[in-house]
Amino acid sequence: KKEGNEHFKEGKVEAALKCYQRALNAVSCDLSKAGSEMRLSCHLNAALCLLKLEKPKGALQECNLALRIDGRATKALFRRSKAYVGLGEYNKAKEDVDRLLELEPQDE
């Protein structure tokens, strides 16, 4: 994951995405809290990469996986709303924004 973060900072989005995917494979069987947190972080980072690569369908899938880990993950909801916009699914994007405002009303 750390290597992916470095690639992302350098603008190497595809390389970063591959690192996050490798990290997900490495922790896929780790059912500990730390493993769940790592998977959540990697799914969120992969979603961000996919949004930057203009691949909203993949980003949507990553966000859904993140939300299975933590249904209140605001970054996942925000990124999923962006993915829905990229797919032209504006009503679903609005639902996620509304949910975000419920969870974080001060972040309007």
GROMACS .gro file of C-alpha atoms in nm:
model
  108
    1LYS     CA    1   0.000   0.000   0.000
    2LYS     CA    2   0.283   0.236   0.090
    3GLU     CA    3   0.440   0.185  -0.253
    4GLY     CA    4   0.103   0.264  -0.412
    5ASN     CA    5   0.081   0.587  -0.214
    6GLU     CA    6   0.424   0.689  -0.345
    7HIS     CA    7   0.325   0.615  -0.704
    8PHE     CA    8   0.004   0.812  -0.659
    9LYS     CA    9   0.192   1.115  -0.524
   10GLU     CA   10   0.417   1.097  -0.831
   11GLY     CA   11   0.114   1.092  -1.061
   12LYS     CA   12   0.167   0.728  -1.160
   13VAL     CA   13  -0.196   0.636  -1.111
   14GLU     CA   14  -0.196   0.302  -1.296
   15ALA     CA   15   0.112   0.184  -1.104
   16ALA     CA   16  -0.053   0.293  -0.779
   17LEU     CA   17  -0.368   0.101  -0.866
   18LYS     CA   18  -0.167  -0.217  -0.924
   19CYS     CA   19   0.001  -0.176  -0.585
   20TYR     CA   20  -0.334  -0.134  -0.410
   21GLN     CA   21  -0.466  -0.444  -0.586
   22ARG     CA   22  -0.158  -0.643  -0.476
   23ALA     CA   23  -0.204  -0.519  -0.120
   24LEU     CA   24  -0.569  -0.628  -0.129
   25ASN     CA   25  -0.465  -0.976  -0.241
   26ALA     CA   26  -0.211  -0.991   0.041
   27VAL     CA   27  -0.467  -0.911   0.313
   28SER     CA   28  -0.772  -1.077   0.161
   29CYS     CA   29  -0.776  -1.353   0.425
   30ASP     CA   30  -0.680  -1.135   0.721
   31LEU     CA   31  -0.999  -1.109   0.927
   32SER     CA   32  -0.843  -0.899   1.202
   33LYS     CA   33  -0.942  -0.539   1.260
   34ALA     CA   34  -0.610  -0.426   1.110
   35GLY     CA   35  -0.677  -0.641   0.802
   36SER     CA   36  -1.022  -0.487   0.760
   37GLU     CA   37  -0.880  -0.137   0.795
   38MET     CA   38  -0.613  -0.215   0.534
   39ARG     CA   39  -0.871  -0.355   0.292
   40LEU     CA   40  -1.094  -0.051   0.344
   41SER     CA   41  -0.804   0.185   0.277
   42CYS     CA   42  -0.692  -0.006  -0.032
   43HIS     CA   43  -1.045  -0.016  -0.177
   44LEU     CA   44  -1.079   0.359  -0.120
   45ASN     CA   45  -0.742   0.428  -0.281
   46ALA     CA   46  -0.819   0.199  -0.574
   47ALA     CA   47  -1.151   0.380  -0.624
   48LEU     CA   48  -0.971   0.714  -0.632
   49CYS     CA   49  -0.726   0.581  -0.891
   50LEU     CA   50  -1.008   0.448  -1.107
   51LEU     CA   51  -1.191   0.781  -1.089
   52LYS     CA   52  -0.873   0.958  -1.201
   53LEU     CA   53  -0.839   0.707  -1.485
   54GLU     CA   54  -1.201   0.784  -1.582
   55LYS     CA   55  -1.318   0.430  -1.507
   56PRO     CA   56  -1.631   0.498  -1.301
   57LYS     CA   57  -1.764   0.142  -1.320
   58GLY     CA   58  -1.450   0.005  -1.154
   59ALA     CA   59  -1.455   0.288  -0.900
   60LEU     CA   60  -1.816   0.203  -0.818
   61GLN     CA   61  -1.721  -0.160  -0.753
   62GLU     CA   62  -1.433  -0.059  -0.523
   63CYS     CA   63  -1.659   0.179  -0.329
   64ASN     CA   64  -1.922  -0.091  -0.286
   65LEU     CA   65  -1.656  -0.326  -0.149
   66ALA     CA   66  -1.537  -0.054   0.090
   67LEU     CA   67  -1.893   0.006   0.207
   68ARG     CA   68  -1.933  -0.366   0.283
   69ILE     CA   69  -1.646  -0.325   0.528
   70ASP     CA   70  -1.773   0.003   0.673
   71GLY     CA   71  -2.121   0.118   0.575
   72ARG     CA   72  -2.049   0.462   0.720
   73ALA     CA   73  -1.727   0.523   0.523
   74THR     CA   74  -1.784   0.879   0.405
   75LYS     CA   75  -1.495   0.869   0.156
   76ALA     CA   76  -1.653   0.564  -0.005
   77LEU     CA   77  -1.991   0.738  -0.030
   78PHE     CA   78  -1.832   1.052  -0.175
   79ARG     CA   79  -1.628   0.860  -0.431
   80ARG     CA   80  -1.924   0.639  -0.517
   81SER     CA   81  -2.134   0.950  -0.581
   82LYS     CA   82  -1.864   1.069  -0.824
   83ALA     CA   83  -1.864   0.728  -0.992
   84TYR     CA   84  -2.243   0.744  -1.030
   85VAL     CA   85  -2.211   1.088  -1.191
   86GLY     CA   86  -1.953   0.942  -1.430
   87LEU     CA   87  -2.203   0.671  -1.520
   88GLY     CA   88  -2.487   0.922  -1.563
   89GLU     CA   89  -2.677   0.781  -1.263
   90TYR     CA   90  -2.756   1.115  -1.103
   91ASN     CA   91  -3.036   0.995  -0.873
   92LYS     CA   92  -2.805   0.739  -0.714
   93ALA     CA   93  -2.533   1.005  -0.682
   94LYS     CA   94  -2.781   1.230  -0.502
   95GLU     CA   95  -2.878   0.946  -0.266
   96ASP     CA   96  -2.513   0.909  -0.167
   97VAL     CA   97  -2.474   1.284  -0.118
   98ASP     CA   98  -2.788   1.287   0.097
   99ARG     CA   99  -2.647   0.999   0.304
  100LEU     CA  100  -2.318   1.189   0.339
  101LEU     CA  101  -2.503   1.491   0.471
  102GLU     CA  102  -2.677   1.270   0.727
  103LEU     CA  103  -2.344   1.129   0.844
  104GLU     CA  104  -2.142   1.452   0.826
  105PRO     CA  105  -2.382   1.750   0.830
  106GLN     CA  106  -2.100   1.994   0.913
  107ASP     CA  107  -1.919   1.907   0.586
  108GLU     CA  108  -2.177   2.068   0.357
   0.00000   0.00000   0.00000
